[in-house]
Short mmCIF file of C-alpha atoms in Angstrom, two decimals:
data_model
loop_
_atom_site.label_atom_id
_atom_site.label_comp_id
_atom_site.label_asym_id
_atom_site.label_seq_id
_atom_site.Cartn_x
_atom_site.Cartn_y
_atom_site.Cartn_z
CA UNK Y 21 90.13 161.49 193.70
CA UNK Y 22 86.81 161.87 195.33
CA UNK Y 23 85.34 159.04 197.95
CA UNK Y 24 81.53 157.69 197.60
CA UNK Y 25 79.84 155.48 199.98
CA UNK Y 26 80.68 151.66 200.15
CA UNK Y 27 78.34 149.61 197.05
CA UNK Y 28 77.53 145.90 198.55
CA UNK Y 29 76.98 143.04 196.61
CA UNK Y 30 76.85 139.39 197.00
CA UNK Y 31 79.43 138.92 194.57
CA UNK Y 32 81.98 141.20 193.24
CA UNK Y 33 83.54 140.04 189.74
CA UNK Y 34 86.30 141.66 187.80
CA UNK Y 35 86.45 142.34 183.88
CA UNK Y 36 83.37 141.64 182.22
CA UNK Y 37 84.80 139.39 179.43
CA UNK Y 38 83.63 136.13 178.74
CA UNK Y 39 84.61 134.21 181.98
CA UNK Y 40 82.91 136.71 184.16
CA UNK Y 41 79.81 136.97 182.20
CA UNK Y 42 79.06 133.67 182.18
CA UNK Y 43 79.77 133.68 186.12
CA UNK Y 44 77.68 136.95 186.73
CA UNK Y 45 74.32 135.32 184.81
CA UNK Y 46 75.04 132.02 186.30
CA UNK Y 47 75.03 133.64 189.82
CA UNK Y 48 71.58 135.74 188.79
CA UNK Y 49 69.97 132.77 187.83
CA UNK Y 50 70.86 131.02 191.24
CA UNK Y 51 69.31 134.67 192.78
CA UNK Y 52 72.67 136.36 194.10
CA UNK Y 53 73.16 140.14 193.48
CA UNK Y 54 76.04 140.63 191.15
CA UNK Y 55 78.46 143.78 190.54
CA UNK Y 56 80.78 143.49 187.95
CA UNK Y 57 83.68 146.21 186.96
CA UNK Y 58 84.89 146.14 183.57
CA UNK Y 59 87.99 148.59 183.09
CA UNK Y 60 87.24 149.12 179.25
CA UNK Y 61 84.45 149.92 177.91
CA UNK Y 62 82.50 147.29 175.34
CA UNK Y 63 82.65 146.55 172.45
CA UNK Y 64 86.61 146.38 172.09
CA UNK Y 65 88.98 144.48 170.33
CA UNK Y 66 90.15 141.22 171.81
CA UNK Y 67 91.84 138.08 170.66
CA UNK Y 68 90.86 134.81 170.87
CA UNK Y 69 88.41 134.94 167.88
CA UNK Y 70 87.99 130.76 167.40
CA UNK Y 71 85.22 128.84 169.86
CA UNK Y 72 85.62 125.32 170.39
CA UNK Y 73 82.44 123.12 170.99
CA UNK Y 74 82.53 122.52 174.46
CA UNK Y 75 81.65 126.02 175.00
CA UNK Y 76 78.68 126.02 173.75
CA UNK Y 77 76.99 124.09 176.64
CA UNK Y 78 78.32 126.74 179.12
CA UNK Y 79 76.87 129.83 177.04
CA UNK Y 80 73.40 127.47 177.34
CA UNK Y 81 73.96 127.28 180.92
CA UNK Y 82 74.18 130.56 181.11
CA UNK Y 83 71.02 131.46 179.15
CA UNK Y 84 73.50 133.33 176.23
CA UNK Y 85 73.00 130.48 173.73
CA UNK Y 86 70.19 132.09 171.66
CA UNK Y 87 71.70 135.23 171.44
CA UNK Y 88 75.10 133.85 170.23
CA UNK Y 89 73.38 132.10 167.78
CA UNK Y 90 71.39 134.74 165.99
CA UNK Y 91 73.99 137.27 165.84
CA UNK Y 92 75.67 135.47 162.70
CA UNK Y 93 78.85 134.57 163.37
CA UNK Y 94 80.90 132.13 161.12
CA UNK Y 95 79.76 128.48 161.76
CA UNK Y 96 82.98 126.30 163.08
CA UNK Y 97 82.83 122.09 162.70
CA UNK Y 98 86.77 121.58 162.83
CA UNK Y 99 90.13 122.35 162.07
CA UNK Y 100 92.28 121.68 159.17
CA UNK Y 101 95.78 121.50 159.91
CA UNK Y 102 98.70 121.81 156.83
CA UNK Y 103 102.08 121.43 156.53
CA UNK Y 104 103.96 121.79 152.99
CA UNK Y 105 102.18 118.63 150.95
CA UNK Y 106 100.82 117.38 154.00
CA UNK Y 107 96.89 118.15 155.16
CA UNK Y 108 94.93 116.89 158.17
CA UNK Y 109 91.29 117.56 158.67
CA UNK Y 110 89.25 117.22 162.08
CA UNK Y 111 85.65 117.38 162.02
CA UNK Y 112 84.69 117.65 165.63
CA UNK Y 113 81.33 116.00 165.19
CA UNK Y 114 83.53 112.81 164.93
CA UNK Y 115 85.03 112.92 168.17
CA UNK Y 116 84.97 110.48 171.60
CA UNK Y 117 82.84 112.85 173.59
CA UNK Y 118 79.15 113.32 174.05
CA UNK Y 119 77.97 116.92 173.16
CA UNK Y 120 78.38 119.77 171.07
CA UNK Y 121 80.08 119.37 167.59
CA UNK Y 122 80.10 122.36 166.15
CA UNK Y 123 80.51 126.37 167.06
CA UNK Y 124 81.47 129.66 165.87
CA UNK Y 125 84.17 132.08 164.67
CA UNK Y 126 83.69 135.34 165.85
CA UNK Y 127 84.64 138.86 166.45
CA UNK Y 128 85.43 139.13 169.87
CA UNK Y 129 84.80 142.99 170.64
CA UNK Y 130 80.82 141.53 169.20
CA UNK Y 131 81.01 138.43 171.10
CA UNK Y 132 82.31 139.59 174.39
CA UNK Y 133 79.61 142.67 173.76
CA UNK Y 134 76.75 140.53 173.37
CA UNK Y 135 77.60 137.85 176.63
CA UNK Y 136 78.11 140.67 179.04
CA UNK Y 137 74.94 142.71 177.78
CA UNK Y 138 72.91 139.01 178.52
CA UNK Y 139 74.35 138.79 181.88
CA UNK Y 140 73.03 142.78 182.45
CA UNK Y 141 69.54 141.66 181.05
CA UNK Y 142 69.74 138.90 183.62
CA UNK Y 143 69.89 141.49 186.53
CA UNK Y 144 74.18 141.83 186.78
CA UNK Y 145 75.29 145.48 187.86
CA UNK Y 146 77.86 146.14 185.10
CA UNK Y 147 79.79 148.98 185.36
CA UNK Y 148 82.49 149.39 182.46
CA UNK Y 149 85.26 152.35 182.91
CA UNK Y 150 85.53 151.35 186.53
CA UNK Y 151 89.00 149.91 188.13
CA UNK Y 152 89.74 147.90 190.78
CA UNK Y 153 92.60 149.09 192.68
CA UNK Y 154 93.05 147.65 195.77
CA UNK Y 155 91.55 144.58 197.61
CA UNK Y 156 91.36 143.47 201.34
CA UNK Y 157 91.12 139.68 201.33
CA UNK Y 158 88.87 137.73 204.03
CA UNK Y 159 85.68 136.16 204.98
CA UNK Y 160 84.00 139.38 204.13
CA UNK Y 161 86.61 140.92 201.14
CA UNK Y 162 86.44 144.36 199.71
CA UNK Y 163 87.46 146.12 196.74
CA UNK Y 164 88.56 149.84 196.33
CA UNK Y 165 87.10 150.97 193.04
CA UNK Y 166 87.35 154.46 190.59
CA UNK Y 167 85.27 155.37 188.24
CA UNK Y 168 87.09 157.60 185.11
CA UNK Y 169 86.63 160.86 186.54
CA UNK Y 170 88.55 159.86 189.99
CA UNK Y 171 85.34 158.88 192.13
CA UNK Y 172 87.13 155.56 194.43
CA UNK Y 173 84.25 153.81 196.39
CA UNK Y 174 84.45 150.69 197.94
CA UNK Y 175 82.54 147.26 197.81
CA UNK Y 176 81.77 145.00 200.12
CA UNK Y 177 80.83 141.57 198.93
CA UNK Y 178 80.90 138.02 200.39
CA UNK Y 179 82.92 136.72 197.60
CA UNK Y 180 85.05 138.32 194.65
CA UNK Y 181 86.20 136.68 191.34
CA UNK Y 182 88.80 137.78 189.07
CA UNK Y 183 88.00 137.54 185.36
CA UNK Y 184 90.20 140.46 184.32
CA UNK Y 185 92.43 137.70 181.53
CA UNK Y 186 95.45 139.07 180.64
CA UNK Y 187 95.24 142.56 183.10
CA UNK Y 188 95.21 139.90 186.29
CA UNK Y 189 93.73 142.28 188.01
CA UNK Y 190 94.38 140.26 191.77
CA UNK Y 191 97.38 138.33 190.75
CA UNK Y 192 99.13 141.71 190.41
CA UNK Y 193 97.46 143.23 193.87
CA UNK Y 194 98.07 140.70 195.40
CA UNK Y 195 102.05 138.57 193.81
CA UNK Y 196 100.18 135.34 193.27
CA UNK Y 197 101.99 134.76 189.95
CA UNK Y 198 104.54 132.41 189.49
CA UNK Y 199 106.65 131.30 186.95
CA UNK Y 200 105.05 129.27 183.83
CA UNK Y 201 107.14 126.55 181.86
CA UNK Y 202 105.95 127.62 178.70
CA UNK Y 203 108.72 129.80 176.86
CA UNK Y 204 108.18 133.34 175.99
CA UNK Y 205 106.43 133.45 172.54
CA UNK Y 206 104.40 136.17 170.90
CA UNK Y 207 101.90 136.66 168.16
CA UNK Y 208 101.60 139.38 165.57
CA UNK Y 209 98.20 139.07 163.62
CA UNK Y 210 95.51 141.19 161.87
CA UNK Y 211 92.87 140.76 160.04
CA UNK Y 212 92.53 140.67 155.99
CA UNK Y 213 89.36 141.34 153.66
CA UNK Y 214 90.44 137.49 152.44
CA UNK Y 215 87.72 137.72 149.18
CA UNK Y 216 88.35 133.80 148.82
CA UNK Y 217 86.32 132.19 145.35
CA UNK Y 218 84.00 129.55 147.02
CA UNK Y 219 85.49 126.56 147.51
CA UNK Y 220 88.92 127.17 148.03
CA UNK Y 221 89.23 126.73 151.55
CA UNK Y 222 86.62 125.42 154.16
CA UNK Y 223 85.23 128.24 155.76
CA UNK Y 224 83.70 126.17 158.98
CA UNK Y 225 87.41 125.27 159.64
CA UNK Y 226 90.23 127.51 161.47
CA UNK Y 227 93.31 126.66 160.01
CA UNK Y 228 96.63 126.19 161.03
CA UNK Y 229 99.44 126.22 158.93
CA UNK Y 230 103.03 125.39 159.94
CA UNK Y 231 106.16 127.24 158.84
CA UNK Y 232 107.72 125.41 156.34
CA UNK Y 233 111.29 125.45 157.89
CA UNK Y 234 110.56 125.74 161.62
CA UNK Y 235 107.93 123.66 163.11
CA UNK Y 236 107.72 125.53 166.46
CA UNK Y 237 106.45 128.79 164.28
CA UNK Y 238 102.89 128.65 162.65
CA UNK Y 239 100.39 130.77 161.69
CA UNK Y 240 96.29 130.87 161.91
CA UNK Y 241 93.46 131.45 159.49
CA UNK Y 242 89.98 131.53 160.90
CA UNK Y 243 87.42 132.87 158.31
CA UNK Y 244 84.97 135.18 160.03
CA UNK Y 245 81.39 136.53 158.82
CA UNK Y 246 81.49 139.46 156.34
CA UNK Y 247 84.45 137.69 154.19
CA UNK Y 248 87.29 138.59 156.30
CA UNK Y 249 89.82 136.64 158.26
CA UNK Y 250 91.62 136.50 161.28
CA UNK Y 251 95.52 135.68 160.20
CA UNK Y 252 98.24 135.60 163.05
CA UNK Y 253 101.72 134.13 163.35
CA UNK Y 254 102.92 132.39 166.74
CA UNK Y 255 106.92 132.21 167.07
CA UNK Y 256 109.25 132.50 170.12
CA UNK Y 257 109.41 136.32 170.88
CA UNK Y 258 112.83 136.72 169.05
CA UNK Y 259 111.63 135.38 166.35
CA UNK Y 260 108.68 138.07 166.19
CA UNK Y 261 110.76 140.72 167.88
CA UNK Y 262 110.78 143.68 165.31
CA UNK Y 263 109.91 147.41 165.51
CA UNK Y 264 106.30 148.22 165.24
CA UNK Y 265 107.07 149.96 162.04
CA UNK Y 266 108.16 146.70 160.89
CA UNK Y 267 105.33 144.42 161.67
CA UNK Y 268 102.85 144.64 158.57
CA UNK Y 269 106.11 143.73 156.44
CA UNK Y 270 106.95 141.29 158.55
CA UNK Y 271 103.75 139.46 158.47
CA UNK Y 272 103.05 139.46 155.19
CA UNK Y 273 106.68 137.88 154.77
CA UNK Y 274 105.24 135.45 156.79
CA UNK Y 275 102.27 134.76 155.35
CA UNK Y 276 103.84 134.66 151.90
CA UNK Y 277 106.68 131.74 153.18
CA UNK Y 278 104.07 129.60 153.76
CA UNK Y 279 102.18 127.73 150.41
CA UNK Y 280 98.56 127.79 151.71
CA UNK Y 281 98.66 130.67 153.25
CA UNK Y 282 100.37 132.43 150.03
CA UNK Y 283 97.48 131.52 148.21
CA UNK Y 284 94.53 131.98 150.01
CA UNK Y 285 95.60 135.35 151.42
CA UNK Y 286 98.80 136.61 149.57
CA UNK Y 287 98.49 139.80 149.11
CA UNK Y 288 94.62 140.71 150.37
CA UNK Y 289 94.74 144.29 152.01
CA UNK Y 290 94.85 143.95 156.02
CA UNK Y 291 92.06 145.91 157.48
CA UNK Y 292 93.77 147.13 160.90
CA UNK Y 293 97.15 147.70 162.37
CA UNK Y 294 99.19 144.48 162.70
CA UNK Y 295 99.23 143.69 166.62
CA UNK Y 296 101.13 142.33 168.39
CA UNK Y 297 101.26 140.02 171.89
CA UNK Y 298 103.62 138.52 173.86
CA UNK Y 299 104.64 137.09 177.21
CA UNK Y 300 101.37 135.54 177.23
CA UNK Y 301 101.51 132.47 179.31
CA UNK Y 302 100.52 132.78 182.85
CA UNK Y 303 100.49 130.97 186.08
CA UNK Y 304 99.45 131.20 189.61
CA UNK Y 305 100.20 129.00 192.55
CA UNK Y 306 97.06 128.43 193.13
CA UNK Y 307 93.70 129.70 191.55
CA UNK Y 308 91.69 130.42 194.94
CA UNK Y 309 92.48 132.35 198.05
CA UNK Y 310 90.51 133.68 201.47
CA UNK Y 311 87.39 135.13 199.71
CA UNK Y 312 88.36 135.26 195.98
CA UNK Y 313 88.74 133.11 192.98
CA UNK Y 314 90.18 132.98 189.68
CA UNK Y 315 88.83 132.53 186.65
CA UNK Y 316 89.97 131.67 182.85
CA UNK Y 317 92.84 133.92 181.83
CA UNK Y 318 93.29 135.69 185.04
CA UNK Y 319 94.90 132.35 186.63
CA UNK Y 320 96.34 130.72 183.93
CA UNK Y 321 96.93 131.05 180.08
CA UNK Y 322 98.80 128.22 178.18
CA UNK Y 323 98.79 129.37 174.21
CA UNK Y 324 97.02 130.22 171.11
CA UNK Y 325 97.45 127.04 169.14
CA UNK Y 326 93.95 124.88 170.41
CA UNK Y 327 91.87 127.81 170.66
CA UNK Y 328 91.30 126.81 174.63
CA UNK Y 329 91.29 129.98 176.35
CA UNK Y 330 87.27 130.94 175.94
CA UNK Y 331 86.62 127.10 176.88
CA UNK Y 332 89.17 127.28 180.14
CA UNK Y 333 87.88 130.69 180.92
CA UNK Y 334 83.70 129.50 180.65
CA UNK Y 335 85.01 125.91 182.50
CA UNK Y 336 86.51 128.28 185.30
CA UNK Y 337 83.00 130.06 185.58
CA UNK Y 338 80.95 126.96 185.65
CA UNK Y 339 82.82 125.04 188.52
CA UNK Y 340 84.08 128.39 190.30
CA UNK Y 341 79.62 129.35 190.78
CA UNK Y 342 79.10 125.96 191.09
CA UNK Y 343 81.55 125.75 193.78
CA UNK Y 344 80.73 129.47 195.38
CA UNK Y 345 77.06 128.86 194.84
CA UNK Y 346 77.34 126.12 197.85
CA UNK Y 347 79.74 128.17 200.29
CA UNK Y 348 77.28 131.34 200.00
CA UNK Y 349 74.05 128.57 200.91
CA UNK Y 350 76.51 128.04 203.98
CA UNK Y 351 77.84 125.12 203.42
CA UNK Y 352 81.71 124.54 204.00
CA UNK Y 353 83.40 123.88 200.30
CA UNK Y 354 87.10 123.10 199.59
CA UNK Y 355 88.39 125.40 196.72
CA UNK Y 356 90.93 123.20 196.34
CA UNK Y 357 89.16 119.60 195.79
CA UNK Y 358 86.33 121.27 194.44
CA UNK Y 359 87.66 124.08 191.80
CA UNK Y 360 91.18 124.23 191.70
CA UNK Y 361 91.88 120.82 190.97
CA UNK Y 362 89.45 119.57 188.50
CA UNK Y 363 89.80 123.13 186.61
CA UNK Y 364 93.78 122.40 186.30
CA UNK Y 365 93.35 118.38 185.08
CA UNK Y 366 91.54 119.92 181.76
CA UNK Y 367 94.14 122.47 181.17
CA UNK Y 368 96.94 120.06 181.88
CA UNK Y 369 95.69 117.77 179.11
CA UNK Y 370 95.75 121.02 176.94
CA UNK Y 371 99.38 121.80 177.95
CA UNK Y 372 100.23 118.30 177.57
CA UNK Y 373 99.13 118.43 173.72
CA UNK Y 374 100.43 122.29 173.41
CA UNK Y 375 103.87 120.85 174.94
CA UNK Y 376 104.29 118.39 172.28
CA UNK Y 377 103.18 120.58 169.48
CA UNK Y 378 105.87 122.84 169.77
CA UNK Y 379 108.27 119.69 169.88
CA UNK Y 380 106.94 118.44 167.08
CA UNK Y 381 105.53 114.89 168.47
CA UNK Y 382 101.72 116.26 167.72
CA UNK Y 383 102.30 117.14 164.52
CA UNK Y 384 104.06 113.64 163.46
CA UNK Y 385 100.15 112.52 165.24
CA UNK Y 386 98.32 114.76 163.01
CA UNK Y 387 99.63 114.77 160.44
CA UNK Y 388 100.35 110.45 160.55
CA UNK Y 389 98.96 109.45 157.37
CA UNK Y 390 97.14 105.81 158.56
CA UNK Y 391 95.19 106.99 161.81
CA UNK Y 392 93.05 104.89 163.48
CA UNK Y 393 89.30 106.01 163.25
CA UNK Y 394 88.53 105.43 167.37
CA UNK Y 395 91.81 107.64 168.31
CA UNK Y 396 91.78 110.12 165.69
CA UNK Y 397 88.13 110.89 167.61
CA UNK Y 398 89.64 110.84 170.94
CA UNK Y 399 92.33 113.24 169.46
CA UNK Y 400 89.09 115.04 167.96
CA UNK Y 401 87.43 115.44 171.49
CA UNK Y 402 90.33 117.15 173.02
CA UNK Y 403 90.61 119.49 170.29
CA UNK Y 404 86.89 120.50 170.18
CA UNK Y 405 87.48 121.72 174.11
CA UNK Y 406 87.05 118.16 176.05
CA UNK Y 407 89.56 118.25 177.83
CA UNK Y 408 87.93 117.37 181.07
CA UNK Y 409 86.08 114.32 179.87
CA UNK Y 410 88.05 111.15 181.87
CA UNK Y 411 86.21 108.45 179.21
CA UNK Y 412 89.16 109.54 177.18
CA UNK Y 413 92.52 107.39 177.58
CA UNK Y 414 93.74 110.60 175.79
CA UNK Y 415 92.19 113.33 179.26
CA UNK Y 416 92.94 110.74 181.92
CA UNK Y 417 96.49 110.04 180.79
CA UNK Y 418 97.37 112.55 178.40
CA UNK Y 419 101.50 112.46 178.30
CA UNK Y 420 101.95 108.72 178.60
CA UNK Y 421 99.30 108.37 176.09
CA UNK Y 422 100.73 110.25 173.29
CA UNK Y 423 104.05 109.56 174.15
CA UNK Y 424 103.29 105.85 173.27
CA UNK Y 425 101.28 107.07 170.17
CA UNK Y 426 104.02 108.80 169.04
CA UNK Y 427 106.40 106.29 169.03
CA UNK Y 428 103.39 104.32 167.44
CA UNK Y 429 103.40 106.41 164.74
CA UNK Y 430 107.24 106.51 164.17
CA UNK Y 431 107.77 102.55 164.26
CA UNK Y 432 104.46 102.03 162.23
#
């Protein structure tokens, strides 16, 4: 391994996936100098394939919104939820909260691809095929960096955030994780040429189907452009644990248990290995340190089922610049009060609904026949991403509040 000079920036960021995007164009527009290492190189397969609303005012933020728009990605307005005989439909243009209704579906090696290519446009120093593998923490922190031939240089910067998502880049150089609550449950998914007649499913909905004899297991369908679809299973690891060899069987045994999914899919040919991921959830103490911060995935990651991990991860970017953006003008910001905090109250209302999911106590919500129009939009809000929006009885007091709705909808 050969050493280079020392690179200095105003702001280092890690992974160029969605959450550091965002934060590299958001910290070009406010004039900082921006270097961003990206370990991969773009466009590559990653998960996470279904938007929810309140994303879409962060990717206009950020100056990304046209080019999102034009690149003609499957148009999302909801979710449609089934069980057996039961259905449950949420348009999330009926919902509590002010703002955007509707999004997208989209490939995620084009989506990620075409974020991080408008942050470069907008003056960020992206390198991709360079690691980070070492940091010294501080008022002035610095990063030891190799490119793929060997060549380690370092950087200097007067801030660095980690946006690496699952490789938690800093969390691992540094033991900031700790453990999550959420029990160890994996996915196995692919996607399917789905060829479905018009009309036979709603396209501008994901849907998520759960297994008709265990309610903690369920699957996902989210159409995508081109007529193919994104079809996963979510279980508790055992449940999912069999050889790679095994998995295509095993999923299309899946999808062929379960009625809706058994017709819309069936047998349609699946157009890439099935994957599989586990041991997903994440958690850090705390989501800020002496010169770094943490964004989206690289701090915390709750589950699949909401679709909240792009909305947590572009959240994290907003408040983290809008937090940093202050400290580098000089003035003296608490991480805590100012980032930490109101980042975790929007994911706790997620976990709080993700929680009682898996118990079943959402789904008895969902799928309660006789809902009442005002809180089936509150319930509507959360699940198009507004999670952070205190007008909701549903974001300020999330567990008492469907706790009581629950037993609401069991005495009713």
């Amino acid at each position: 391994m050969t050493h280079s000079s020392s690179q200095l920036a105003d702001v280092a960021i890690i992974g160029a996936g969605p959450s550091g995007a965002v934060a590299a164009a958001l910290l070009r527009k406010a004039g900082h100098s921006v270097l961003v290492l990206e370990r991969q190189h773009f466009p590559r397969f990653s998960i996470g394939e279904s938007l929810l609303p309140q994303s879409m005012a962060y990717l206009e933020e950020a100056g990304m919104l046209q080019a999102v728009v034009e690149a003609g990605f499957q148009y999302k307005n909801g979710a449609h939820f089934v069980h057996g005989e039961k259905a449950s439909s949420y348009d999330f243009r009926d919902k509590h909260s002010a703002g955007w209704g509707t999004t997208y579906q989209v490939e995620r090696a084009k989506f990620d691809d075409i974020l991080i290519r408008c942050a470069a446009q907008q003056g960020a120093d992206v390198r991709f095929g360079h690691a980070v593998l070492a940091i010294e923490t501080g008022d002035a922190p610095s990063l030891e960096a190799a490119d793929e031939a060997g060549n380690a240089y370092t950087v200097k910067a007067r801030f660095v955030l980690d946006a690496s998502g699952f490789g938690r880049v800093l969390p691992r150089l540094l033991d900031l994780e700790s453990p999550t609550r959420m029990p160890a449950r994996a996915a196995i998914f692919t996607h399917v040429r789905d060829a479905l007649p018009a009309g036979s499913t709603d396209r501008n909905k994901i849907c998520i189907a759960v297994h008709p004899e265990r309610r903690d297991v369920w699957y996902w369908m989210i159409p995508l452009a081109d007529g193919r679809s994104s079809v996963g299973c979510v279980a508790e690891a055992a449940f999912l644990d069999v050889p790679e060899a095994g998995r295509e069987a095993k999923l299309r045994e899946l999808i062929r248990t379960e009625p809706t999914l058994a017709a819309l899919i069936g047998d349609a040919p699946f157009l890439m290995p099935v994957r599989h991921i586990g041991g997903y959830a994440a958690n850090v103490e705390r989501l800020y340190g002496p010169g770094y911060a943490l964004l989206g995935n690289a701090g915390e990651f709750l589950d699949p089922v909401f679709s909240s991990g792009v909305t947590i991860a572009l959240r994290s970017a907003h408040l983290a610049v809008r937090t940093l953006e202050r400290q580098l003008r000089g003035e003296t910001v608490d991480w805590l009060a100012d980032y930490d905090r109101p980042l975790r109250r929007g994911i706790d209302t997620f976990r709080a609904f993700v929680d009682r999911w898996y118990t079943g106590e959402l789904q008895d919500i969902i799928f309660y026949p006789a809902q009442a129009p005002s809180i089936r939009r509150m319930i509507s809000a959360v699940l198009a991403g507004y999670a952070w929006d205190e007008t909701n009885p549903f974001v300020a007091d999330p567990v008492r509040r469907l706790n009581t709705l629950h037993r609401a909808c069991m005495t009713l």
